[in-house]
PDB file of C-alpha atoms and ligand atoms in Angstrom:
ATOM      1  CA  MET A 241     112.498  87.811  82.799  1.00  0.00           C
ATOM      2  CA  LYS A 242     111.823  91.089  84.634  1.00  0.00           C
ATOM      3  CA  ASN A 243     113.466  92.141  87.890  1.00  0.00           C
ATOM      4  CA  ILE A 244     110.886  91.933  90.663  1.00  0.00           C
ATOM      5  CA  ILE A 245     110.576  93.471  94.122  1.00  0.00           C
ATOM      6  CA  ILE A 246     107.885  92.337  96.566  1.00  0.00           C
ATOM      7  CA  ALA A 247     107.672  94.731  99.515  1.00  0.00           C
ATOM      8  CA  ALA A 248     105.677  94.355 102.729  1.00  0.00           C
ATOM      9  CA  ASN A 249     104.408  97.492 104.445  1.00  0.00           C
ATOM     10  CA  TRP A 250     103.405  96.508 107.960  1.00  0.00           C
ATOM     11  CA  LYS A 251     102.279 100.027 108.915  1.00  0.00           C
ATOM     12  CA  LEU A 252     101.686 100.370 112.674  1.00  0.00           C
ATOM     13  CA  ASN A 253     101.388  96.618 113.293  1.00  0.00           C
ATOM     14  CA  LYS A 254     103.521  93.968 115.030  1.00  0.00           C
ATOM     15  CA  SER A 255     105.519  94.428 118.208  1.00  0.00           C
ATOM     16  CA  PRO A 256     109.163  93.244 118.372  1.00  0.00           C
ATOM     17  CA  ALA A 257     107.986  89.896 119.814  1.00  0.00           C
ATOM     18  CA  GLU A 258     105.384  89.500 117.055  1.00  0.00           C
ATOM     19  CA  THR A 259     108.021  90.444 114.476  1.00  0.00           C
ATOM     20  CA  ARG A 260     110.365  87.705 115.747  1.00  0.00           C
ATOM     21  CA  SER A 261     107.660  85.079 115.711  1.00  0.00           C
ATOM     22  CA  PHE A 262     106.533  86.134 112.200  1.00  0.00           C
ATOM     23  CA  PHE A 263     110.078  85.751 110.838  1.00  0.00           C
ATOM     24  CA  HIS A 264     110.587  82.464 112.634  1.00  0.00           C
ATOM     25  CA  ALA A 265     107.593  81.041 110.741  1.00  0.00           C
ATOM     26  CA  PHE A 266     108.324  82.962 107.554  1.00  0.00           C
ATOM     27  CA  ASN A 267     111.932  81.760 107.271  1.00  0.00           C
ATOM     28  CA  GLU A 268     110.786  78.140 107.698  1.00  0.00           C
ATOM     29  CA  GLU A 269     107.934  78.398 105.213  1.00  0.00           C
ATOM     30  CA  PHE A 270     109.984  80.333 102.712  1.00  0.00           C
ATOM     31  CA  LYS A 271     112.797  77.765 102.789  1.00  0.00           C
ATOM     32  CA  LYS A 272     110.327  74.904 102.434  1.00  0.00           C
ATOM     33  CA  ARG A 273     109.042  76.294  99.175  1.00  0.00           C
ATOM     34  CA  SER A 274     111.496  76.869  96.352  1.00  0.00           C
ATOM     35  CA  SER A 275     111.028  80.657  96.731  1.00  0.00           C
ATOM     36  CA  TYR A 276     114.146  80.954  98.876  1.00  0.00           C
ATOM     37  CA  THR A 277     116.513  79.963  96.098  1.00  0.00           C
ATOM     38  CA  GLN A 278     115.020  82.496  93.704  1.00  0.00           C
ATOM     39  CA  LEU A 279     116.096  85.496  95.754  1.00  0.00           C
ATOM     40  CA  GLY A 280     118.867  87.638  94.339  1.00  0.00           C
ATOM     41  CA  PRO A 281     119.248  90.911  92.474  1.00  0.00           C
ATOM     42  CA  LYS A 282     116.472  89.834  90.092  1.00  0.00           C
ATOM     43  CA  PHE A 283     113.917  88.902  92.759  1.00  0.00           C
ATOM     44  CA  GLN A 284     113.934  90.807  96.033  1.00  0.00           C
ATOM     45  CA  VAL A 285     111.680  90.619  99.078  1.00  0.00           C
ATOM     46  CA  VAL A 286     111.706  93.647 101.390  1.00  0.00           C
ATOM     47  CA  PHE A 287     109.925  94.186 104.723  1.00  0.00           C
ATOM     48  CA  PHE A 288     109.019  97.530 106.264  1.00  0.00           C
ATOM     49  CA  PRO A 289     108.282  96.901 109.971  1.00  0.00           C
ATOM     50  CA  SER A 290     107.260  99.777 112.225  1.00  0.00           C
ATOM     51  CA  ALA A 291     110.272 101.676 113.594  1.00  0.00           C
ATOM     52  CA  ILE A 292     110.497 100.079 117.026  1.00  0.00           C
ATOM     53  CA  SER A 293     110.356  96.572 115.513  1.00  0.00           C
ATOM     54  CA  ILE A 294     113.162  97.160 112.989  1.00  0.00           C
ATOM     55  CA  GLU A 295     115.867  95.857 115.294  1.00  0.00           C
ATOM     56  CA  ALA A 296     113.902  92.622 115.843  1.00  0.00           C
ATOM     57  CA  ALA A 297     113.578  92.246 112.054  1.00  0.00           C
ATOM     58  CA  SER A 298     117.290  92.883 111.667  1.00  0.00           C
ATOM     59  CA  GLN A 299     118.137  90.121 114.141  1.00  0.00           C
ATOM     60  CA  SER A 300     115.618  87.695 112.621  1.00  0.00           C
ATOM     61  CA  LEU A 301     116.925  88.230 109.098  1.00  0.00           C
ATOM     62  CA  LYS A 302     120.666  87.909 109.780  1.00  0.00           C
ATOM     63  CA  GLY A 303     122.234  85.794 107.036  1.00  0.00           C
ATOM     64  CA  SER A 304     119.019  85.863 104.953  1.00  0.00           C
ATOM     65  CA  SER A 305     118.727  87.470 101.501  1.00  0.00           C
ATOM     66  CA  VAL A 306     115.391  88.953 102.566  1.00  0.00           C
ATOM     67  CA  LYS A 307     115.820  92.714 103.016  1.00  0.00           C
ATOM     68  CA  PHE A 308     114.180  95.304 105.218  1.00  0.00           C
ATOM     69  CA  GLY A 309     113.937  99.028 105.753  1.00  0.00           C
ATOM     70  CA  ALA A 310     112.057 101.843 107.479  1.00  0.00           C
ATOM     71  CA  GLN A 311     108.537 103.094 106.700  1.00  0.00           C
ATOM     72  CA  ASN A 312     109.742 106.670 107.082  1.00  0.00           C
ATOM     73  CA  ILE A 313     112.982 108.568 107.637  1.00  0.00           C
ATOM     74  CA  TYR A 314     113.613 112.212 108.364  1.00  0.00           C
ATOM     75  CA  SER A 315     115.695 114.383 106.039  1.00  0.00           C
ATOM     76  CA  GLU A 316     118.468 114.660 108.659  1.00  0.00           C
ATOM     77  CA  SER A 317     120.212 111.798 110.440  1.00  0.00           C
ATOM     78  CA  GLN A 318     120.623 113.368 113.853  1.00  0.00           C
ATOM     79  CA  GLY A 319     119.865 116.439 115.935  1.00  0.00           C
ATOM     80  CA  ALA A 320     116.936 118.131 117.607  1.00  0.00           C
ATOM     81  CA  PHE A 321     114.122 116.400 115.681  1.00  0.00           C
ATOM     82  CA  THR A 322     111.996 114.791 118.377  1.00  0.00           C
ATOM     83  CA  GLY A 323     110.192 111.641 117.332  1.00  0.00           C
ATOM     84  CA  GLU A 324     111.897 111.180 113.965  1.00  0.00           C
ATOM     85  CA  ASN A 325     113.743 108.203 112.413  1.00  0.00           C
ATOM     86  CA  SER A 326     117.380 108.320 111.368  1.00  0.00           C
ATOM     87  CA  ALA A 327     118.620 106.849 108.073  1.00  0.00           C
ATOM     88  CA  LYS A 328     122.025 106.379 109.697  1.00  0.00           C
ATOM     89  CA  VAL A 329     120.519 104.192 112.427  1.00  0.00           C
ATOM     90  CA  ILE A 330     118.537 102.116 109.898  1.00  0.00           C
ATOM     91  CA  LYS A 331     121.787 101.586 108.009  1.00  0.00           C
ATOM     92  CA  GLU A 332     123.609 100.625 111.210  1.00  0.00           C
ATOM     93  CA  LEU A 333     120.947  97.916 111.734  1.00  0.00           C
ATOM     94  CA  ASP A 334     121.677  96.642 108.171  1.00  0.00           C
ATOM     95  CA  GLY A 335     118.465  98.074 106.713  1.00  0.00           C
ATOM     96  CA  GLU A 336     118.694  98.743 102.976  1.00  0.00           C
ATOM     97  CA  PHE A 337     115.481 100.590 102.060  1.00  0.00           C
ATOM     98  CA  ALA A 338     113.389 103.595 103.113  1.00  0.00           C
ATOM     99  CA  LEU A 339     109.734 103.946 102.203  1.00  0.00           C
ATOM    100  CA  ILE A 340     109.130 107.600 101.389  1.00  0.00           C
ATOM    101  CA  GLY A 341     105.875 109.445 100.807  1.00  0.00           C
ATOM    102  CA  HIS A 342     103.359 106.703 101.553  1.00  0.00           C
ATOM    103  CA  SER A 343      99.880 108.182 101.102  1.00  0.00           C
ATOM    104  CA  GLU A 344      99.242 107.830 104.847  1.00  0.00           C
ATOM    105  CA  ARG A 345     102.301 110.038 105.491  1.00  0.00           C
ATOM    106  CA  ARG A 346     101.026 112.541 102.933  1.00  0.00           C
ATOM    107  CA  GLN A 347      97.485 112.480 104.337  1.00  0.00           C
ATOM    108  CA  TYR A 348      97.982 112.305 108.127  1.00  0.00           C
ATOM    109  CA  PHE A 349     101.366 114.001 108.487  1.00  0.00           C
ATOM    110  CA  GLN A 350     101.050 116.592 105.719  1.00  0.00           C
ATOM    111  CA  GLU A 351     104.228 115.501 103.960  1.00  0.00           C
ATOM    112  CA  SER A 352     104.688 117.580 100.817  1.00  0.00           C
ATOM    113  CA  ASN A 353     106.467 116.701  97.588  1.00  0.00           C
ATOM    114  CA  SER A 354     109.279 119.108  98.461  1.00  0.00           C
ATOM    115  CA  LEU A 355     109.869 117.561 101.919  1.00  0.00           C
ATOM    116  CA  LEU A 356     109.762 114.112 100.308  1.00  0.00           C
ATOM    117  CA  ASN A 357     112.354 115.254  97.783  1.00  0.00           C
ATOM    118  CA  LYS A 358     114.696 116.127 100.680  1.00  0.00           C
ATOM    119  CA  LYS A 359     114.074 112.723 102.254  1.00  0.00           C
ATOM    120  CA  ILE A 360     114.860 110.956  98.967  1.00  0.00           C
ATOM    121  CA  HIS A 361     118.142 112.846  98.614  1.00  0.00           C
ATOM    122  CA  HIS A 362     118.986 112.063 102.221  1.00  0.00           C
ATOM    123  CA  ALA A 363     118.192 108.345 101.773  1.00  0.00           C
ATOM    124  CA  LEU A 364     120.454 108.172  98.724  1.00  0.00           C
ATOM    125  CA  LYS A 365     123.281 109.968 100.521  1.00  0.00           C
ATOM    126  CA  SER A 366     122.840 107.560 103.434  1.00  0.00           C
ATOM    127  CA  GLU A 367     122.987 104.569 101.054  1.00  0.00           C
ATOM    128  CA  LEU A 368     119.399 103.494 101.638  1.00  0.00           C
ATOM    129  CA  ALA A 369     117.324 102.706  98.547  1.00  0.00           C
ATOM    130  CA  PRO A 370     114.317 105.070  98.531  1.00  0.00           C
ATOM    131  CA  MET A 371     110.968 103.527  97.625  1.00  0.00           C
ATOM    132  CA  TYR A 372     108.993 106.616  96.645  1.00  0.00           C
ATOM    133  CA  CYS A 373     105.187 106.261  96.810  1.00  0.00           C
ATOM    134  CA  ILE A 374     102.841 108.171  94.550  1.00  0.00           C
ATOM    135  CA  GLY A 375      99.126 107.910  93.837  1.00  0.00           C
ATOM    136  CA  GLU A 376      95.890 109.792  93.297  1.00  0.00           C
ATOM    137  CA  THR A 377      92.808 109.971  95.524  1.00  0.00           C
ATOM    138  CA  LEU A 378      89.389 108.796  94.359  1.00  0.00           C
ATOM    139  CA  GLU A 379      88.256 112.365  93.842  1.00  0.00           C
ATOM    140  CA  GLU A 380      91.321 113.133  91.742  1.00  0.00           C
ATOM    141  CA  ARG A 381      90.720 110.062  89.574  1.00  0.00           C
ATOM    142  CA  GLU A 382      87.017 110.826  89.151  1.00  0.00           C
ATOM    143  CA  THR A 383      87.718 114.411  88.130  1.00  0.00           C
ATOM    144  CA  GLY A 384      90.319 113.388  85.547  1.00  0.00           C
ATOM    145  CA  LYS A 385      93.321 114.658  87.501  1.00  0.00           C
ATOM    146  CA  THR A 386      95.245 111.381  87.888  1.00  0.00           C
ATOM    147  CA  GLU A 387      98.002 112.221  85.407  1.00  0.00           C
ATOM    148  CA  SER A 388      98.543 115.792  86.595  1.00  0.00           C
ATOM    149  CA  VAL A 389      98.758 114.630  90.238  1.00  0.00           C
ATOM    150  CA  LEU A 390     101.260 111.888  89.395  1.00  0.00           C
ATOM    151  CA  LEU A 391     103.250 114.266  87.219  1.00  0.00           C
ATOM    152  CA  ALA A 392     103.589 116.760  90.092  1.00  0.00           C
ATOM    153  CA  GLN A 393     104.488 114.016  92.581  1.00  0.00           C
ATOM    154  CA  LEU A 394     107.179 112.732  90.218  1.00  0.00           C
ATOM    155  CA  THR A 395     108.671 116.024  89.045  1.00  0.00           C
ATOM    156  CA  GLU A 396     108.670 117.716  92.468  1.00  0.00           C
ATOM    157  CA  GLY A 397     109.502 114.618  94.524  1.00  0.00           C
ATOM    158  CA  LEU A 398     112.321 113.552  92.203  1.00  0.00           C
ATOM    159  CA  LYS A 399     113.825 117.013  91.651  1.00  0.00           C
ATOM    160  CA  ASP A 400     117.589 116.733  91.014  1.00  0.00           C
ATOM    161  CA  ILE A 401     117.503 112.953  91.110  1.00  0.00           C
ATOM    162  CA  THR A 402     119.480 111.654  88.142  1.00  0.00           C
ATOM    163  CA  ALA A 403     120.292 108.279  86.621  1.00  0.00           C
ATOM    164  CA  SER A 404     123.656 108.414  88.368  1.00  0.00           C
ATOM    165  CA  ASN A 405     122.696 109.592  91.888  1.00  0.00           C
ATOM    166  CA  GLY A 406     119.345 107.725  91.862  1.00  0.00           C
ATOM    167  CA  LYS A 407     120.449 104.238  90.840  1.00  0.00           C
ATOM    168  CA  SER A 408     118.740 102.505  93.777  1.00  0.00           C
ATOM    169  CA  LEU A 409     115.447 104.456  93.522  1.00  0.00           C
ATOM    170  CA  VAL A 410     112.182 102.498  93.278  1.00  0.00           C
ATOM    171  CA  VAL A 411     108.771 104.090  92.590  1.00  0.00           C
ATOM    172  CA  ALA A 412     105.595 102.556  94.044  1.00  0.00           C
ATOM    173  CA  TYR A 413     102.287 103.556  92.467  1.00  0.00           C
ATOM    174  CA  GLU A 414      99.419 103.163  94.928  1.00  0.00           C
ATOM    175  CA  PRO A 415      96.037 104.619  94.020  1.00  0.00           C
ATOM    176  CA  VAL A 416      94.860 105.922  97.422  1.00  0.00           C
ATOM    177  CA  TRP A 417      91.336 104.578  96.834  1.00  0.00           C
ATOM    178  CA  ALA A 418      92.687 101.026  96.457  1.00  0.00           C
ATOM    179  CA  ILE A 419      94.687 100.972  99.704  1.00  0.00           C
ATOM    180  CA  GLY A 420      93.195  98.725 102.373  1.00  0.00           C
ATOM    181  CA  THR A 421      89.799  98.922 100.704  1.00  0.00           C
ATOM    182  CA  GLY A 422      89.815  95.592  98.873  1.00  0.00           C
ATOM    183  CA  LYS A 423      89.066  97.703  95.802  1.00  0.00           C
ATOM    184  CA  ILE A 424      91.720  96.836  93.284  1.00  0.00           C
ATOM    185  CA  ALA A 425      92.465  98.944  90.227  1.00  0.00           C
ATOM    186  CA  THR A 426      91.519  97.083  87.062  1.00  0.00           C
ATOM    187  CA  PRO A 427      94.366  95.579  84.997  1.00  0.00           C
ATOM    188  CA  GLU A 428      93.523  98.196  82.364  1.00  0.00           C
ATOM    189  CA  GLN A 429      93.893 101.056  84.884  1.00  0.00           C
ATOM    190  CA  VAL A 430      97.169  99.596  86.177  1.00  0.00           C
ATOM    191  CA  LYS A 431      98.478  99.162  82.631  1.00  0.00           C
ATOM    192  CA  ASP A 432      97.638 102.719  81.549  1.00  0.00           C
ATOM    193  CA  THR A 433      98.874 104.364  84.729  1.00  0.00           C
ATOM    194  CA  HIS A 434     102.141 102.422  84.829  1.00  0.00           C
ATOM    195  CA  ALA A 435     102.723 103.302  81.161  1.00  0.00           C
ATOM    196  CA  PHE A 436     102.218 106.985  82.024  1.00  0.00           C
ATOM    197  CA  ILE A 437     104.605 106.766  85.008  1.00  0.00           C
ATOM    198  CA  SER A 438     107.209 104.973  82.912  1.00  0.00           C
ATOM    199  CA  LYS A 439     106.952 107.624  80.190  1.00  0.00           C
ATOM    200  CA  THR A 440     107.308 110.402  82.778  1.00  0.00           C
ATOM    201  CA  LEU A 441     110.325 108.737  84.412  1.00  0.00           C
ATOM    202  CA  THR A 442     111.931 108.396  80.980  1.00  0.00           C
ATOM    203  CA  GLN A 443     111.392 112.127  80.386  1.00  0.00           C
ATOM    204  CA  LEU A 444     113.066 112.787  83.747  1.00  0.00           C
ATOM    205  CA  GLY A 445     116.079 110.723  82.626  1.00  0.00           C
ATOM    206  CA  LEU A 446     115.135 107.858  84.948  1.00  0.00           C
ATOM    207  CA  ALA A 447     114.050 105.257  82.411  1.00  0.00           C
ATOM    208  CA  THR A 448     115.245 102.150  84.248  1.00  0.00           C
ATOM    209  CA  ILE A 449     113.602 102.793  87.636  1.00  0.00           C
ATOM    210  CA  PRO A 450     111.362  99.855  88.724  1.00  0.00           C
ATOM    211  CA  ILE A 451     107.687 100.735  89.261  1.00  0.00           C
ATOM    212  CA  LEU A 452     105.756  98.702  91.838  1.00  0.00           C
ATOM    213  CA  TYR A 453     101.972  98.549  92.148  1.00  0.00           C
ATOM    214  CA  GLY A 454     100.232  98.702  95.521  1.00  0.00           C
ATOM    215  CA  GLY A 455      96.652  98.687  96.801  1.00  0.00           C
ATOM    216  CA  SER A 456      94.822  95.522  97.894  1.00  0.00           C
ATOM    217  CA  VAL A 457      97.335  93.177  96.237  1.00  0.00           C
ATOM    218  CA  LYS A 458      96.948  89.585  97.425  1.00  0.00           C
ATOM    219  CA  ALA A 459      97.920  86.071  96.367  1.00  0.00           C
ATOM    220  CA  ALA A 460      94.758  85.793  94.258  1.00  0.00           C
ATOM    221  CA  ASN A 461      95.423  88.816  92.020  1.00  0.00           C
ATOM    222  CA  ALA A 462      99.260  88.869  92.011  1.00  0.00           C
ATOM    223  CA  GLN A 463      99.657  86.573  89.039  1.00  0.00           C
ATOM    224  CA  GLU A 464      97.516  88.664  86.722  1.00  0.00           C
ATOM    225  CA  LEU A 465      99.008  91.988  87.846  1.00  0.00           C
ATOM    226  CA  ILE A 466     102.649  90.907  87.556  1.00  0.00           C
ATOM    227  CA  GLN A 467     102.195  90.200  83.831  1.00  0.00           C
ATOM    228  CA  ILE A 468     101.310  93.837  83.115  1.00  0.00           C
ATOM    229  CA  PRO A 469     104.047  95.813  81.318  1.00  0.00           C
ATOM    230  CA  HIS A 470     105.995  98.208  83.590  1.00  0.00           C
ATOM    231  CA  VAL A 471     104.819  96.425  86.761  1.00  0.00           C
ATOM    232  CA  SER A 472     108.032  95.359  88.535  1.00  0.00           C
ATOM    233  CA  GLY A 473     106.484  94.033  91.731  1.00  0.00           C
ATOM    234  CA  PHE A 474     104.196  95.025  94.567  1.00  0.00           C
ATOM    235  CA  LEU A 475     103.949  97.032  97.757  1.00  0.00           C
ATOM    236  CA  VAL A 476     101.657  94.996  99.990  1.00  0.00           C
ATOM    237  CA  GLY A 477      99.912  96.005 103.211  1.00  0.00           C
ATOM    238  CA  GLY A 478      97.203  93.719 104.630  1.00  0.00           C
ATOM    239  CA  ALA A 479      98.271  90.552 102.793  1.00  0.00           C
ATOM    240  CA  SER A 480     101.823  90.788 104.170  1.00  0.00           C
ATOM    241  CA  LEU A 481     100.804  90.390 107.812  1.00  0.00           C
ATOM    242  CA  GLU A 482     100.212  86.617 107.702  1.00  0.00           C
ATOM    243  CA  VAL A 483     102.996  84.233 106.720  1.00  0.00           C
ATOM    244  CA  ALA A 484     100.968  81.853 104.541  1.00  0.00           C
ATOM    245  CA  SER A 485      99.161  84.533 102.528  1.00  0.00           C
ATOM    246  CA  PHE A 486     102.348  86.501 101.955  1.00  0.00           C
ATOM    247  CA  VAL A 487     104.434  83.499 100.873  1.00  0.00           C
ATOM    248  CA  ASP A 488     101.600  82.523  98.485  1.00  0.00           C
ATOM    249  CA  LEU A 489     101.665  86.048  97.111  1.00  0.00           C
ATOM    250  CA  ILE A 490     105.450  85.894  96.615  1.00  0.00           C
ATOM    251  CA  GLN A 491     105.130  82.588  94.809  1.00  0.00           C
ATOM    252  CA  ASN A 492     102.402  83.919  92.553  1.00  0.00           C
ATOM    253  CA  SER A 493     104.554  86.942  91.657  1.00  0.00           C
ATOM    254  CA  GLN A 494     107.204  84.929  89.887  1.00  0.00           C
ATOM    255  CA  VAL A 495     107.121  85.161  86.107  1.00  0.00           C
TER     256      VAL A 495
HETATM  257  P1  PGA B 165      97.001  97.245 101.226  1.00  0.00           P
HETATM  258  O1  PGA B 165      98.063  98.416 101.580  1.00  0.00           O
HETATM  259  O2  PGA B 165      97.763  96.156 100.505  1.00  0.00           O
HETATM  260  O3  PGA B 165      96.474  96.804 102.549  1.00  0.00           O
HETATM  261  O4  PGA B 165      95.959  97.863 100.349  1.00  0.00           O
HETATM  262  C1  PGA B 165      99.055  98.780 100.662  1.00  0.00           C
HETATM  263  C2  PGA B 165      99.885  99.914 101.213  1.00  0.00           C
HETATM  264  O5  PGA B 165      99.342 100.798 101.892  1.00  0.00           O
HETATM  265  O6  PGA B 165     101.093  99.978 100.980  1.00  0.00           O
END
């Protein structure tokens, strides 16, 4: 049985009140189905609420094995960095993960591989597990650049990350053209790309790092995708916003 992580990226959605009411329903529904008992080191569920709703998530998930984290952290934990998020504060709220390098951060906030590398090191030092996102645009895929783009994102973003300092690292592969578009990569594309990422991570001395797939994952396609070699779970946007669809997706991701 493979170790699986199902992560929910809520992006800029859900206020603190909406977060509380989501978890109220989610905790009930999740307990009702057998899913609850399956959680542990081998099957993890992680939520990434928007920054201002993290404290509400923290309160709602007290005593639960469901984990949470931040969608973004800065590479420093305090100081004159107006508008940024602190890993130390996330940790204080019992958060365990930090999403780093989501394609929307790369695209709208010009985050480079070298900045993301600093954030990954800072997350690890702060004892947050970094979930590092990589992925090619449609143009890059159509012009045959997928592998070179992923290679640069991995080698530059994971510079000086080793098997010993990067134990908690997770990589999430999200083809940019499949995010929020309903356009899912074919199982063949997922298989080939995950094999390439796994080979690259092995060359970087990071052979055991889990690789998640993301981009229009939903309950209906989770079962097929989770069977693919080197797919260790999903990073889910749209389908994580409603309790029923997300719990269905979690159930369909068990192998
Ligand atoms: P999506 O988003 O599931 O809505 O495509 C995934 C993501 O951006 O992480």
